[in-house]
Structure formats: C-alpha cells, structure tokens
Coordinates of C-alpha atoms in Angstrom, one line a residue:
X13 CA 3.8 13.4 8.2
X14 CA 4.6 12.0 11.4
X15 CA 2.9 9.1 13.2
X16 CA 0.7 11.2 15.7
X17 CA -1.0 12.9 12.4
X18 CA -1.5 9.3 11.2
X19 CA -3.3 8.3 14.7
X20 CA -5.9 10.9 14.4
X21 CA -7.0 9.7 11.3
X22 CA -9.5 7.2 10.6
X23 CA -9.2 3.8 9.2
X24 CA -10.5 5.2 5.8
X25 CA -8.6 7.8 5.6
X26 CA -5.4 5.9 6.1
X27 CA -6.3 3.6 3.4
X28 CA -6.9 6.5 0.7
X29 CA -3.3 7.9 2.3
X30 CA -1.7 4.3 1.5
X31 CA -3.3 4.2 -2.0
X32 CA -2.0 7.8 -2.8
X33 CA 1.5 7.2 -1.4
X34 CA 1.6 3.7 -3.4
X35 CA 0.8 5.8 -6.8
X36 CA 3.1 8.4 -6.0
X37 CA 5.8 5.6 -5.2
X38 CA 5.2 4.2 -9.0
X39 CA 5.7 7.5 -10.5
X40 CA 8.9 8.1 -8.9
X41 CA 10.3 4.6 -10.0
X42 CA 9.2 5.0 -13.5
X43 CA 10.5 8.7 -13.6
X44 CA 14.1 7.2 -12.2
X45 CA 13.8 4.4 -14.8
X46 CA 13.3 7.1 -17.7
X47 CA 16.3 9.0 -15.9
X48 CA 13.8 11.8 -15.1
X49 CA 14.1 12.1 -11.6
X50 CA 16.0 14.7 -10.1
X51 CA 15.3 14.4 -6.0
X52 CA 15.9 10.7 -5.7
X53 CA 15.6 11.4 -1.5
X54 CA 11.7 11.6 -2.4
X55 CA 11.4 7.9 -3.0
X56 CA 13.1 7.1 0.6
X57 CA 10.4 9.1 2.1
X58 CA 7.5 8.1 0.2
X59 CA 8.9 4.4 1.4
X60 CA 9.2 5.4 4.7
X61 CA 5.5 6.9 4.6
X62 CA 3.9 4.1 3.0
X63 CA 5.5 2.1 6.2
X64 CA 4.2 4.2 8.7
X65 CA 0.5 4.1 7.3
X66 CA 1.2 0.5 7.4
X67 CA 2.2 0.3 11.0
X68 CA -0.6 2.4 12.0
X69 CA -3.4 0.5 10.2
X70 CA -2.2 -2.5 12.0
X71 CA -2.0 -0.8 15.4
X72 CA -5.5 0.2 14.8
X73 CA -6.7 -3.3 13.6
X74 CA -5.0 -4.7 16.7
X75 CA -6.8 -2.2 19.0
X76 CA -10.1 -2.7 17.4
X77 CA -9.6 -6.5 17.8
X78 CA -9.0 -6.5 21.4

C-alpha cells in the first residue's frame, strides 16, 4: 500500500485499516514468539504500513484544523 492510495481514503477507512494492521502485527509477533513465523519480512512491512497510515491520518487532521 502506498501513500497515494491512503490519501484517497476517508479518515474512517484509515482508522479501520489501522486497526486491521495492528491486529496483523500482533498476530505476527505471536507467531514469531512461538516459532511458527516463516516470512519475517512481513513484520517490517506491516510496521511501515502502520506508520504510513498514521502519517496520512495526521496530515488529514492538520488539514482539517486549518
């Protein structure tokens, strides 16, 4: 997911995406702790996606405040 796709979404959709990504990150950490995780690169990708969503949400909040 790239930033432009995220900017086209509404804040409600972004909040939903953020919740889903955080759930996925939790599940990946749990799998890693139990030794079941095979693709460790997915953890990094999910963390970056969470950061992107938070960045776009902050941009939208700042634009709405102005």
